[in-house]
Protein backbone atom coordinates (compact mmCIF):
# COMPACT_ATOMS: atom_id res chain seq x y z
CA UNK A 1 0.00 0.00 0.00
CA UNK A 2 1.35 3.41 -0.95
CA UNK A 3 0.36 6.31 1.29
CA UNK A 4 1.19 9.81 0.05
CA UNK A 5 3.00 11.66 2.79
CA UNK A 6 3.32 15.39 3.38
CA UNK A 7 5.53 15.60 6.46
CA UNK A 8 6.54 18.92 8.03
CA UNK A 9 10.11 20.02 7.38
CA UNK A 10 12.39 21.30 10.11
CA UNK A 11 13.02 25.00 9.62
CA UNK A 12 10.04 25.38 7.26
CA UNK A 13 6.86 27.32 7.96
CA UNK A 14 4.31 25.32 9.92
CA UNK A 15 0.98 24.99 8.08
CA UNK A 16 -1.25 27.38 10.03
CA UNK A 17 -3.92 25.34 11.78
CA UNK A 18 -7.21 26.70 13.04
CA UNK A 19 -8.11 24.87 16.25
CA UNK A 20 -11.55 24.98 17.83
CA UNK A 21 -11.12 24.85 21.61
CA UNK A 22 -13.56 23.30 24.04
CA UNK A 23 -14.37 26.85 25.18
CA UNK A 24 -15.75 27.55 21.68
CA UNK A 25 -12.88 29.94 20.94
CA UNK A 26 -10.97 29.43 17.68
CA UNK A 27 -7.23 29.97 17.64
CA UNK A 28 -4.59 29.65 14.97
CA UNK A 29 -1.49 27.61 15.71
CA UNK A 30 1.38 28.58 13.45
CA UNK A 31 2.31 31.91 11.99
CA UNK A 32 4.18 34.72 13.70
CA UNK A 33 3.79 35.01 17.47
CA UNK A 34 5.62 36.60 20.37
CA UNK A 35 6.08 33.18 22.02
CA UNK A 36 7.12 29.65 21.17
CA UNK A 37 4.33 27.08 20.79
CA UNK A 38 4.02 23.46 21.86
CA UNK A 39 1.35 21.63 19.87
CA UNK A 40 0.46 18.11 20.99
CA UNK A 41 -1.74 16.11 18.64
CA UNK A 42 -3.22 13.17 20.53
CA UNK A 43 -5.26 10.11 19.58
CA UNK A 44 -8.34 10.87 21.66
CA UNK A 45 -10.45 9.76 24.59
CA UNK A 46 -9.99 6.07 23.77
CA UNK A 47 -6.22 6.22 24.33
CA UNK A 48 -4.94 5.49 27.84
CA UNK A 49 -1.38 6.40 26.84
CA UNK A 50 -2.61 9.82 25.70
CA UNK A 51 -4.15 10.43 29.12
CA UNK A 52 -0.88 9.55 30.84
CA UNK A 53 1.07 11.82 28.49
CA UNK A 54 -1.33 14.75 28.83
CA UNK A 55 -1.42 14.35 32.62
CA UNK A 56 2.38 14.73 32.61
CA UNK A 57 1.97 17.82 30.41
CA UNK A 58 -0.56 19.21 32.90
CA UNK A 59 1.96 18.74 35.73
CA UNK A 60 4.71 20.43 33.67
CA UNK A 61 2.58 23.21 32.22
CA UNK A 62 4.06 25.97 34.41
CA UNK A 63 7.58 24.97 33.40
CA UNK A 64 6.67 25.10 29.71
CA UNK A 65 5.04 28.52 30.14
CA UNK A 66 8.06 29.85 32.05
CA UNK A 67 10.28 28.66 29.19
CA UNK A 68 8.24 30.84 26.81
CA UNK A 69 5.74 28.36 25.35
CA UNK A 70 2.04 28.50 24.72
CA UNK A 71 0.48 25.02 24.79
CA UNK A 72 -2.30 23.61 22.64
CA UNK A 73 -3.52 20.02 22.37
CA UNK A 74 -5.90 18.71 19.73
CA UNK A 75 -7.56 15.47 18.66
CA UNK A 76 -10.28 14.31 16.31
CA UNK A 77 -12.57 13.73 19.29
CA UNK A 78 -15.97 15.38 19.47
CA UNK A 79 -16.53 18.33 21.78
CA UNK A 80 -18.38 16.02 24.18
CA UNK A 81 -15.48 13.55 24.45
CA UNK A 82 -12.90 16.32 24.85
CA UNK A 83 -14.94 17.96 27.63
CA UNK A 84 -15.37 14.60 29.38
CA UNK A 85 -11.57 14.20 29.48
CA UNK A 86 -11.08 17.74 30.79
CA UNK A 87 -13.61 17.09 33.54
CA UNK A 88 -12.12 13.70 34.44
CA UNK A 89 -8.46 14.75 34.40
CA UNK A 90 -8.62 18.45 35.25
CA UNK A 91 -6.58 19.61 32.29
CA UNK A 92 -6.14 23.38 32.21
CA UNK A 93 -4.19 23.74 28.96
CA UNK A 94 -5.98 24.52 25.70
CA UNK A 95 -7.78 21.46 24.35
CA UNK A 96 -8.96 21.43 20.74
CA UNK A 97 -11.38 18.99 19.19
CA UNK A 98 -12.75 17.82 15.83
CA UNK A 99 -9.37 17.80 14.08
CA UNK A 100 -10.38 17.07 10.49
CA UNK A 101 -8.76 14.51 8.26
CA UNK A 102 -7.69 17.20 5.75
CA UNK A 103 -5.95 19.05 8.61
CA UNK A 104 -4.32 15.81 9.76
CA UNK A 105 -2.97 15.38 6.24
CA UNK A 106 -1.72 19.00 6.14
CA UNK A 107 0.14 18.37 9.41
CA UNK A 108 1.65 15.16 8.04
CA UNK A 109 0.51 13.05 11.01
CA UNK A 110 -0.19 9.36 10.73
CA UNK A 111 -3.90 8.52 10.53
CA UNK A 112 -5.59 5.35 11.76
CA UNK A 113 -8.93 3.63 11.36
CA UNK A 114 -10.62 2.57 14.60
CA UNK A 115 -10.20 -1.13 15.35
CA UNK A 116 -13.65 -1.29 16.96
CA UNK A 117 -16.66 1.05 17.16
CA UNK A 118 -15.80 1.60 20.84
CA UNK A 119 -12.32 2.90 20.02
CA UNK A 120 -13.25 6.04 18.11
CA UNK A 121 -16.06 7.52 16.04
CA UNK A 122 -13.95 7.64 12.89
CA UNK A 123 -10.39 8.09 11.67
CA UNK A 124 -8.04 9.68 14.16
CA UNK A 125 -4.52 11.02 14.33
CA UNK A 126 -1.66 9.13 15.85
CA UNK A 127 0.49 11.17 18.28
CA UNK A 128 2.57 14.12 17.16
CA UNK A 129 4.44 16.85 19.00
CA UNK A 130 5.50 20.10 17.36
CA UNK A 131 7.68 22.84 18.83
CA UNK A 132 7.19 26.00 16.80
CA UNK A 133 9.41 29.05 16.83
CA UNK A 134 7.88 32.51 17.27
CA UNK A 135 8.46 33.11 13.55
CA UNK A 136 6.11 30.20 12.78
CA UNK A 137 8.75 27.72 11.65
CA UNK A 138 9.13 24.14 12.82
CA UNK A 139 11.90 23.59 15.37
CA UNK A 140 10.84 20.05 16.33
CA UNK A 141 8.44 17.67 14.58
CA UNK A 142 8.01 14.34 16.35
CA UNK A 143 5.53 12.11 14.55
CA UNK A 144 4.56 8.62 15.68
CA UNK A 145 2.57 5.96 13.86
CA UNK A 146 1.36 4.45 17.14
CA UNK A 147 0.64 5.31 20.77
CA UNK A 148 3.86 3.90 22.26
CA UNK A 149 6.43 6.35 20.86
CA UNK A 150 6.37 9.96 22.04
CA UNK A 151 9.08 12.38 23.14
CA UNK A 152 9.70 12.53 26.88
CA UNK A 153 8.28 15.91 27.89
CA UNK A 154 10.96 16.66 30.50
CA UNK A 155 13.78 15.87 28.06
CA UNK A 156 12.07 17.86 25.32
CA UNK A 157 11.65 20.88 27.58
CA UNK A 158 15.28 20.68 28.70
CA UNK A 159 16.39 20.56 25.08
CA UNK A 160 14.12 23.42 24.08
CA UNK A 161 15.42 25.61 26.92
CA UNK A 162 18.97 24.91 25.68
CA UNK A 163 17.89 25.67 22.10
CA UNK A 164 16.27 28.98 23.08
CA UNK A 165 19.08 30.11 25.41
CA UNK A 166 21.73 29.34 22.78
CA UNK A 167 19.72 30.48 19.73
CA UNK A 168 20.16 27.11 18.04
CA UNK A 169 18.66 26.64 14.57
CA UNK A 170 16.34 23.81 13.55
CA UNK A 171 18.27 20.61 12.88
CA UNK A 172 17.66 18.02 10.18
CA UNK A 173 17.22 20.58 7.44
CA UNK A 174 19.43 18.96 4.80
CA UNK A 175 17.30 17.86 1.85
Tab-separated table of C-alpha atoms in Angstrom, residues 25-162:
chain	number	residue	atom	x	y	z
A	25	UNK	CA	-12.877	29.935	20.936
A	26	UNK	CA	-10.970	29.432	17.684
A	27	UNK	CA	-7.226	29.975	17.641
A	28	UNK	CA	-4.591	29.653	14.965
A	29	UNK	CA	-1.493	27.612	15.712
A	30	UNK	CA	1.377	28.583	13.451
A	31	UNK	CA	2.308	31.909	11.988
A	32	UNK	CA	4.181	34.716	13.698
A	33	UNK	CA	3.790	35.011	17.468
A	34	UNK	CA	5.623	36.598	20.366
A	35	UNK	CA	6.081	33.177	22.016
A	36	UNK	CA	7.117	29.651	21.167
A	37	UNK	CA	4.331	27.084	20.789
A	38	UNK	CA	4.016	23.459	21.864
A	39	UNK	CA	1.349	21.629	19.867
A	40	UNK	CA	0.457	18.112	20.988
A	41	UNK	CA	-1.743	16.108	18.639
A	42	UNK	CA	-3.221	13.165	20.530
A	43	UNK	CA	-5.261	10.109	19.577
A	44	UNK	CA	-8.344	10.870	21.664
A	45	UNK	CA	-10.448	9.763	24.593
A	46	UNK	CA	-9.993	6.071	23.771
A	47	UNK	CA	-6.219	6.216	24.328
A	48	UNK	CA	-4.940	5.492	27.835
A	49	UNK	CA	-1.381	6.398	26.842
A	50	UNK	CA	-2.605	9.819	25.697
A	51	UNK	CA	-4.155	10.426	29.123
A	52	UNK	CA	-0.882	9.546	30.844
A	53	UNK	CA	1.074	11.824	28.491
A	54	UNK	CA	-1.333	14.750	28.835
A	55	UNK	CA	-1.416	14.351	32.620
A	56	UNK	CA	2.385	14.732	32.614
A	57	UNK	CA	1.974	17.815	30.412
A	58	UNK	CA	-0.562	19.213	32.899
A	59	UNK	CA	1.957	18.744	35.728
A	60	UNK	CA	4.705	20.431	33.668
A	61	UNK	CA	2.576	23.212	32.222
A	62	UNK	CA	4.057	25.965	34.415
A	63	UNK	CA	7.584	24.965	33.398
A	64	UNK	CA	6.671	25.100	29.713
A	65	UNK	CA	5.037	28.521	30.136
A	66	UNK	CA	8.059	29.846	32.054
A	67	UNK	CA	10.276	28.658	29.190
A	68	UNK	CA	8.239	30.845	26.814
A	69	UNK	CA	5.744	28.364	25.352
A	70	UNK	CA	2.038	28.503	24.716
A	71	UNK	CA	0.482	25.022	24.786
A	72	UNK	CA	-2.300	23.608	22.643
A	73	UNK	CA	-3.515	20.024	22.370
A	74	UNK	CA	-5.904	18.710	19.733
A	75	UNK	CA	-7.562	15.468	18.660
A	76	UNK	CA	-10.284	14.313	16.306
A	77	UNK	CA	-12.573	13.731	19.292
A	78	UNK	CA	-15.968	15.379	19.471
A	79	UNK	CA	-16.534	18.332	21.777
A	80	UNK	CA	-18.381	16.025	24.183
A	81	UNK	CA	-15.480	13.549	24.448
A	82	UNK	CA	-12.904	16.325	24.846
A	83	UNK	CA	-14.938	17.959	27.630
A	84	UNK	CA	-15.371	14.599	29.382
A	85	UNK	CA	-11.572	14.195	29.477
A	86	UNK	CA	-11.082	17.737	30.786
A	87	UNK	CA	-13.611	17.087	33.542
A	88	UNK	CA	-12.120	13.701	34.444
A	89	UNK	CA	-8.457	14.746	34.404
A	90	UNK	CA	-8.621	18.452	35.254
A	91	UNK	CA	-6.579	19.612	32.285
A	92	UNK	CA	-6.137	23.381	32.210
A	93	UNK	CA	-4.192	23.738	28.959
A	94	UNK	CA	-5.984	24.518	25.698
A	95	UNK	CA	-7.779	21.455	24.346
A	96	UNK	CA	-8.959	21.429	20.743
A	97	UNK	CA	-11.376	18.995	19.189
A	98	UNK	CA	-12.753	17.820	15.830
A	99	UNK	CA	-9.374	17.797	14.077
A	100	UNK	CA	-10.379	17.066	10.491
A	101	UNK	CA	-8.760	14.507	8.255
A	102	UNK	CA	-7.690	17.204	5.747
A	103	UNK	CA	-5.953	19.054	8.610
A	104	UNK	CA	-4.322	15.810	9.760
A	105	UNK	CA	-2.968	15.378	6.244
A	106	UNK	CA	-1.716	19.000	6.136
A	107	UNK	CA	0.137	18.367	9.406
A	108	UNK	CA	1.646	15.161	8.044
A	109	UNK	CA	0.514	13.055	11.006
A	110	UNK	CA	-0.189	9.365	10.732
A	111	UNK	CA	-3.902	8.515	10.534
A	112	UNK	CA	-5.587	5.346	11.765
A	113	UNK	CA	-8.928	3.630	11.359
A	114	UNK	CA	-10.623	2.567	14.598
A	115	UNK	CA	-10.199	-1.132	15.345
A	116	UNK	CA	-13.652	-1.295	16.958
A	117	UNK	CA	-16.658	1.052	17.155
A	118	UNK	CA	-15.802	1.601	20.840
A	119	UNK	CA	-12.321	2.901	20.019
A	120	UNK	CA	-13.253	6.042	18.110
A	121	UNK	CA	-16.064	7.516	16.037
A	122	UNK	CA	-13.951	7.643	12.889
A	123	UNK	CA	-10.394	8.085	11.666
A	124	UNK	CA	-8.042	9.678	14.156
A	125	UNK	CA	-4.519	11.016	14.326
A	126	UNK	CA	-1.656	9.129	15.853
A	127	UNK	CA	0.486	11.170	18.284
A	128	UNK	CA	2.570	14.122	17.155
A	129	UNK	CA	4.443	16.851	19.001
A	130	UNK	CA	5.499	20.101	17.357
A	131	UNK	CA	7.680	22.838	18.831
A	132	UNK	CA	7.185	25.997	16.802
A	133	UNK	CA	9.408	29.049	16.834
A	134	UNK	CA	7.879	32.514	17.273
A	135	UNK	CA	8.464	33.115	13.551
A	136	UNK	CA	6.106	30.200	12.782
A	137	UNK	CA	8.747	27.725	11.649
A	138	UNK	CA	9.135	24.138	12.815
A	139	UNK	CA	11.903	23.590	15.366
A	140	UNK	CA	10.839	20.051	16.333
A	141	UNK	CA	8.437	17.670	14.585
A	142	UNK	CA	8.014	14.340	16.350
A	143	UNK	CA	5.528	12.108	14.552
A	144	UNK	CA	4.561	8.617	15.679
A	145	UNK	CA	2.574	5.964	13.863
A	146	UNK	CA	1.356	4.454	17.141
A	147	UNK	CA	0.642	5.314	20.768
A	148	UNK	CA	3.855	3.905	22.256
A	149	UNK	CA	6.427	6.350	20.857
A	150	UNK	CA	6.371	9.964	22.038
A	151	UNK	CA	9.078	12.383	23.143
A	152	UNK	CA	9.703	12.526	26.877
A	153	UNK	CA	8.281	15.911	27.890
A	154	UNK	CA	10.961	16.661	30.502
A	155	UNK	CA	13.779	15.868	28.061
A	156	UNK	CA	12.070	17.860	25.317
A	157	UNK	CA	11.646	20.876	27.583
A	158	UNK	CA	15.279	20.681	28.698
A	159	UNK	CA	16.389	20.556	25.077
A	160	UNK	CA	14.124	23.418	24.083
A	161	UNK	CA	15.424	25.606	26.922
A	162	UNK	CA	18.969	24.906	25.680
